[in-house]
């Protein structure tokens, strides 16, 4: 089938959200059906849209509004919350060019070599790994360099959106447990106090000639268990399916979010679920900027990412590793390869 005819599925996850809220020990018939949809999308694409997540439209639009407000701040305000370039992926603002995500040349289909850093600007906050806590921060607290000029009008919608994404991630982990034939609460112990990251993203318009050669976001796979993405209507994100075709992953509707399996879940499931490369060469409309928010869910620091727990009868393709060690390993590797 040609890539033009294939679209990422939209899955209504309401049964899993309800099952997760009631902590039911047995999966309902609706949950079983939803889990089967999750299963096939996670094997074939590693990406799917979700509806029925229960995040209020006002919560999503509030977070996107905060995102726009931040990136329109004058440069001197952003510099006050500049992420420490020596701290790997720390909290705060990263300017355009600070990161080159196509670390392993995943986007080989792109003409020429990606010599510049990614065009995107980012602002990052989240619940870091214990070993990466900023001075004075306690484990389990949100770490952020809040821009004082925006105050609670910026902070409150992002904290609310972060917590909602956490709730939805736990419901998705329940769905994946059911899909794998495990008890619904199989992943619950490992997701009660998770490492998370919220990355606000801004892609400048590319009509500017200085950016002609630049790539918005180099092809990469995400490191954690799962990522939830909300994006504006501009579009341009693409996903590499198992057969190598790049499929569009634009917003499927104003109330849907995009989900993708990250490397940690791929490893945990011994490769049953696919962590797919994705990229954004340019925003789809040349004169438009693009904003999006990625929420990375990286499980508890001591979650044991061991394929033998999930598929005990298979030869494991990966060694067990604790979630914190894994995230730190990936962050360190990216940092070392980034020369910008
Ligand atoms: O901006 C986007 O739509 C995707 C962002 C992304 O893939 C990432 O930050 O890992
Ligand atoms: Fe990503």
mmCIF file of C-alpha atoms in Angstrom, residues 116-335:
data_model
loop_
_atom_site.group_PDB
_atom_site.id
_atom_site.type_symbol
_atom_site.label_atom_id
_atom_site.label_comp_id
_atom_site.label_asym_id
_atom_site.label_seq_id
_atom_site.Cartn_x
_atom_site.Cartn_y
_atom_site.Cartn_z
ATOM 1 C CA UNK A 116 23.381 22.272 11.632
ATOM 2 C CA UNK A 117 21.590 21.627 14.895
ATOM 3 C CA UNK A 118 17.812 21.199 14.826
ATOM 4 C CA UNK A 119 15.913 24.423 14.127
ATOM 5 C CA UNK A 120 13.504 23.881 16.993
ATOM 6 C CA UNK A 121 13.608 25.940 20.163
ATOM 7 C CA UNK A 122 12.595 24.107 23.327
ATOM 8 C CA UNK A 123 11.562 24.813 26.869
ATOM 9 C CA UNK A 124 11.866 21.818 29.211
ATOM 10 C CA UNK A 125 10.512 20.955 32.642
ATOM 11 C CA UNK A 126 9.622 17.726 34.394
ATOM 12 C CA UNK A 127 10.320 15.215 37.145
ATOM 13 C CA UNK A 128 13.975 14.271 36.617
ATOM 14 C CA UNK A 129 15.906 11.150 37.502
ATOM 15 C CA UNK A 130 17.161 11.246 41.095
ATOM 16 C CA UNK A 131 20.764 11.545 39.951
ATOM 17 C CA UNK A 132 19.890 14.540 37.749
ATOM 18 C CA UNK A 133 18.037 16.605 40.319
ATOM 19 C CA UNK A 134 18.986 20.275 40.266
ATOM 20 C CA UNK A 135 20.472 21.624 43.519
ATOM 21 C CA UNK A 136 17.861 21.865 46.273
ATOM 22 C CA UNK A 137 15.162 19.887 44.438
ATOM 23 C CA UNK A 138 13.450 16.932 46.099
ATOM 24 C CA UNK A 139 12.727 13.674 44.209
ATOM 25 C CA UNK A 140 9.239 13.642 42.700
ATOM 26 C CA UNK A 141 8.953 17.425 42.422
ATOM 27 C CA UNK A 142 8.557 19.216 39.124
ATOM 28 C CA UNK A 143 11.867 20.835 38.255
ATOM 29 C CA UNK A 144 11.591 23.965 36.132
ATOM 30 C CA UNK A 145 13.211 27.326 35.549
ATOM 31 C CA UNK A 146 9.980 29.338 35.532
ATOM 32 C CA UNK A 147 10.171 32.616 33.597
ATOM 33 C CA UNK A 148 9.195 35.236 36.185
ATOM 34 C CA UNK A 149 7.802 37.573 33.540
ATOM 35 C CA UNK A 150 4.971 35.093 32.780
ATOM 36 C CA UNK A 151 4.200 34.002 36.365
ATOM 37 C CA UNK A 152 1.321 31.686 37.302
ATOM 38 C CA UNK A 153 -0.392 32.368 33.971
ATOM 39 C CA UNK A 154 2.376 30.268 32.423
ATOM 40 C CA UNK A 155 3.088 27.830 35.253
ATOM 41 C CA UNK A 156 -0.423 26.710 36.273
ATOM 42 C CA UNK A 157 -1.669 25.450 32.871
ATOM 43 C CA UNK A 158 1.572 23.548 32.321
ATOM 44 C CA UNK A 159 1.501 21.876 35.736
ATOM 45 C CA UNK A 160 -2.130 20.913 35.122
ATOM 46 C CA UNK A 161 -1.376 19.590 31.636
ATOM 47 C CA UNK A 162 1.666 17.668 32.932
ATOM 48 C CA UNK A 163 -0.439 15.916 35.594
ATOM 49 C CA UNK A 164 -3.154 15.069 33.087
ATOM 50 C CA UNK A 165 -0.594 13.534 30.735
ATOM 51 C CA UNK A 166 0.696 11.440 33.628
ATOM 52 C CA UNK A 167 -2.842 10.153 34.302
ATOM 53 C CA UNK A 168 -3.348 9.261 30.617
ATOM 54 C CA UNK A 169 0.061 7.553 30.462
ATOM 55 C CA UNK A 170 -0.872 5.258 33.361
ATOM 56 C CA UNK A 171 -4.105 4.348 31.507
ATOM 57 C CA UNK A 172 -2.081 3.557 28.370
ATOM 58 C CA UNK A 173 0.331 1.377 30.349
ATOM 59 C CA UNK A 174 -2.730 -0.498 31.647
ATOM 60 C CA UNK A 175 -3.863 -1.005 28.043
ATOM 61 C CA UNK A 176 -0.465 -2.328 27.017
ATOM 62 C CA UNK A 177 -0.425 -4.713 30.009
ATOM 63 C CA UNK A 178 -3.818 -6.104 28.936
ATOM 64 C CA UNK A 179 -2.607 -6.324 25.327
ATOM 65 C CA UNK A 180 0.349 -8.416 26.496
ATOM 66 C CA UNK A 181 -1.928 -10.813 28.388
ATOM 67 C CA UNK A 182 -0.805 -9.523 31.784
ATOM 68 C CA UNK A 183 -2.946 -8.389 34.729
ATOM 69 C CA UNK A 184 -4.165 -4.802 34.111
ATOM 70 C CA UNK A 185 -2.007 -3.477 36.967
ATOM 71 C CA UNK A 186 1.168 -5.155 35.671
ATOM 72 C CA UNK A 187 3.027 -1.865 35.081
ATOM 73 C CA UNK A 188 1.404 0.035 37.948
ATOM 74 C CA UNK A 189 4.184 -0.416 40.501
ATOM 75 C CA UNK A 190 6.661 1.007 38.000
ATOM 76 C CA UNK A 191 4.634 4.091 37.093
ATOM 77 C CA UNK A 192 3.562 5.446 40.491
ATOM 78 C CA UNK A 193 6.333 8.049 40.849
ATOM 79 C CA UNK A 194 7.618 8.498 37.300
ATOM 80 C CA UNK A 195 10.411 10.472 35.737
ATOM 81 C CA UNK A 196 8.731 12.752 33.206
ATOM 82 C CA UNK A 197 9.644 15.552 30.878
ATOM 83 C CA UNK A 198 7.522 18.176 29.217
ATOM 84 C CA UNK A 199 9.181 19.713 26.161
ATOM 85 C CA UNK A 200 7.553 22.766 24.670
ATOM 86 C CA UNK A 201 8.647 23.169 21.071
ATOM 87 C CA UNK A 202 8.699 26.028 18.602
ATOM 88 C CA UNK A 203 9.715 25.728 14.957
ATOM 89 C CA UNK A 204 10.316 29.094 13.282
ATOM 90 C CA UNK A 205 8.914 29.744 9.795
ATOM 91 C CA UNK A 206 11.341 28.381 7.207
ATOM 92 C CA UNK A 207 10.750 30.963 4.477
ATOM 93 C CA UNK A 208 13.804 32.695 5.947
ATOM 94 C CA UNK A 209 16.713 31.871 3.577
ATOM 95 C CA UNK A 210 19.097 31.311 6.524
ATOM 96 C CA UNK A 211 17.117 28.207 7.349
ATOM 97 C CA UNK A 212 16.981 26.747 3.826
ATOM 98 C CA UNK A 213 19.324 23.867 4.682
ATOM 99 C CA UNK A 214 18.186 23.352 8.230
ATOM 100 C CA UNK A 215 15.988 20.586 9.563
ATOM 101 C CA UNK A 216 13.284 21.309 12.138
ATOM 102 C CA UNK A 217 13.754 18.108 14.111
ATOM 103 C CA UNK A 218 16.197 15.403 13.031
ATOM 104 C CA UNK A 219 14.976 11.823 12.749
ATOM 105 C CA UNK A 220 15.146 10.116 16.132
ATOM 106 C CA UNK A 221 13.411 7.642 18.419
ATOM 107 C CA UNK A 222 12.251 8.716 21.859
ATOM 108 C CA UNK A 223 14.043 7.171 24.816
ATOM 109 C CA UNK A 224 11.313 6.705 27.388
ATOM 110 C CA UNK A 225 8.349 4.353 27.704
ATOM 111 C CA UNK A 226 5.899 6.550 25.845
ATOM 112 C CA UNK A 227 5.421 10.060 24.503
ATOM 113 C CA UNK A 228 2.198 12.063 24.292
ATOM 114 C CA UNK A 229 2.183 14.894 21.779
ATOM 115 C CA UNK A 230 -0.145 17.790 21.292
ATOM 116 C CA UNK A 231 0.461 19.943 18.233
ATOM 117 C CA UNK A 232 -1.093 22.868 16.420
ATOM 118 C CA UNK A 233 -2.683 22.469 12.997
ATOM 119 C CA UNK A 234 0.418 23.443 10.967
ATOM 120 C CA UNK A 235 1.736 19.890 10.529
ATOM 121 C CA UNK A 236 4.937 18.450 9.118
ATOM 122 C CA UNK A 237 5.729 15.628 11.569
ATOM 123 C CA UNK A 238 6.466 12.279 9.886
ATOM 124 C CA UNK A 239 6.807 8.736 11.208
ATOM 125 C CA UNK A 240 8.868 5.931 9.697
ATOM 126 C CA UNK A 241 6.713 2.777 9.484
ATOM 127 C CA UNK A 242 8.155 -0.743 9.650
ATOM 128 C CA UNK A 243 8.495 -0.882 5.834
ATOM 129 C CA UNK A 244 10.541 2.338 5.747
ATOM 130 C CA UNK A 245 7.758 4.590 4.422
ATOM 131 C CA UNK A 246 7.484 8.048 6.039
ATOM 132 C CA UNK A 247 3.851 8.657 7.035
ATOM 133 C CA UNK A 248 2.360 12.007 8.047
ATOM 134 C CA UNK A 249 1.538 12.335 11.752
ATOM 135 C CA UNK A 250 -0.325 15.629 11.690
ATOM 136 C CA UNK A 251 -3.024 16.413 14.244
ATOM 137 C CA UNK A 252 -6.041 14.156 13.674
ATOM 138 C CA UNK A 253 -8.526 16.494 15.393
ATOM 139 C CA UNK A 254 -8.502 19.307 17.927
ATOM 140 C CA UNK A 255 -9.197 16.922 20.830
ATOM 141 C CA UNK A 256 -6.824 14.118 19.888
ATOM 142 C CA UNK A 257 -3.281 13.535 21.104
ATOM 143 C CA UNK A 258 -0.594 11.538 19.368
ATOM 144 C CA UNK A 259 0.992 8.629 21.284
ATOM 145 C CA UNK A 260 4.230 6.881 20.484
ATOM 146 C CA UNK A 261 6.080 3.925 21.932
ATOM 147 C CA UNK A 262 9.576 4.865 23.100
ATOM 148 C CA UNK A 263 12.745 2.780 23.176
ATOM 149 C CA UNK A 264 12.225 1.820 26.832
ATOM 150 C CA UNK A 265 8.898 0.114 26.113
ATOM 151 C CA UNK A 266 10.281 -1.492 22.964
ATOM 152 C CA UNK A 267 13.092 -2.952 25.061
ATOM 153 C CA UNK A 268 10.799 -4.015 27.902
ATOM 154 C CA UNK A 269 8.510 -5.876 25.441
ATOM 155 C CA UNK A 270 11.498 -7.515 23.731
ATOM 156 C CA UNK A 271 10.693 -5.610 20.541
ATOM 157 C CA UNK A 272 7.000 -6.545 20.348
ATOM 158 C CA UNK A 273 6.093 -2.870 20.379
ATOM 159 C CA UNK A 274 7.943 -0.696 17.933
ATOM 160 C CA UNK A 275 9.735 2.547 18.759
ATOM 161 C CA UNK A 276 9.646 4.355 15.398
ATOM 162 C CA UNK A 277 11.922 7.085 14.089
ATOM 163 C CA UNK A 278 10.135 10.366 13.496
ATOM 164 C CA UNK A 279 11.215 13.738 12.134
ATOM 165 C CA UNK A 280 10.030 17.130 11.068
ATOM 166 C CA UNK A 281 11.994 18.445 8.121
ATOM 167 C CA UNK A 282 10.102 21.756 7.946
ATOM 168 C CA UNK A 283 6.735 22.967 9.225
ATOM 169 C CA UNK A 284 4.242 22.031 6.492
ATOM 170 C CA UNK A 285 3.388 25.677 5.759
ATOM 171 C CA UNK A 286 6.546 27.631 4.935
ATOM 172 C CA UNK A 287 5.343 30.975 6.261
ATOM 173 C CA UNK A 288 3.948 29.523 9.499
ATOM 174 C CA UNK A 289 5.741 28.756 12.728
ATOM 175 C CA UNK A 290 4.727 25.548 14.490
ATOM 176 C CA UNK A 291 4.261 24.783 18.195
ATOM 177 C CA UNK A 292 3.887 21.446 19.918
ATOM 178 C CA UNK A 293 4.264 19.939 23.387
ATOM 179 C CA UNK A 294 5.842 16.531 23.924
ATOM 180 C CA UNK A 295 5.311 14.748 27.258
ATOM 181 C CA UNK A 296 7.820 11.970 27.914
ATOM 182 C CA UNK A 297 6.858 9.258 30.395
ATOM 183 C CA UNK A 298 9.930 7.438 31.649
ATOM 184 C CA UNK A 299 8.596 5.278 34.547
ATOM 185 C CA UNK A 300 9.887 5.119 38.123
ATOM 186 C CA UNK A 301 13.637 5.416 38.670
ATOM 187 C CA UNK A 302 13.778 1.800 39.883
ATOM 188 C CA UNK A 303 11.517 0.234 37.232
ATOM 189 C CA UNK A 304 13.321 -2.881 36.077
ATOM 190 C CA UNK A 305 13.252 -2.807 32.284
ATOM 191 C CA UNK A 306 13.622 -6.534 31.855
ATOM 192 C CA UNK A 307 12.136 -8.262 28.779
ATOM 193 C CA UNK A 308 12.068 -11.533 30.716
ATOM 194 C CA UNK A 309 9.307 -10.143 32.961
ATOM 195 C CA UNK A 310 7.093 -9.394 29.989
ATOM 196 C CA UNK A 311 7.833 -12.323 27.656
ATOM 197 C CA UNK A 312 9.382 -15.011 29.908
ATOM 198 C CA UNK A 313 9.385 -17.663 27.164
ATOM 199 C CA UNK A 314 11.432 -15.660 24.669
ATOM 200 C CA UNK A 315 15.175 -15.253 24.362
ATOM 201 C CA UNK A 316 15.725 -11.696 25.633
ATOM 202 C CA UNK A 317 17.183 -9.311 23.052
ATOM 203 C CA UNK A 318 18.266 -6.868 25.752
ATOM 204 C CA UNK A 319 19.807 -7.077 29.214
ATOM 205 C CA UNK A 320 17.723 -5.848 32.148
ATOM 206 C CA UNK A 321 18.407 -2.227 33.105
ATOM 207 C CA UNK A 322 16.866 0.128 35.665
ATOM 208 C CA UNK A 323 14.877 2.982 34.123
ATOM 209 C CA UNK A 324 17.012 5.712 35.690
ATOM 210 C CA UNK A 325 20.267 4.172 34.449
ATOM 211 C CA UNK A 326 18.775 3.801 30.999
ATOM 212 C CA UNK A 327 17.586 7.420 30.722
ATOM 213 C CA UNK A 328 20.900 8.747 32.029
ATOM 214 C CA UNK A 329 22.793 6.548 29.538
ATOM 215 C CA UNK A 330 20.751 7.879 26.607
ATOM 216 C CA UNK A 331 20.962 11.509 27.724
ATOM 217 C CA UNK A 332 24.729 11.224 28.152
ATOM 218 C CA UNK A 333 25.186 9.607 24.721
ATOM 219 C CA UNK A 334 23.177 12.342 22.966
ATOM 220 C CA UNK A 335 25.038 15.025 24.815
#
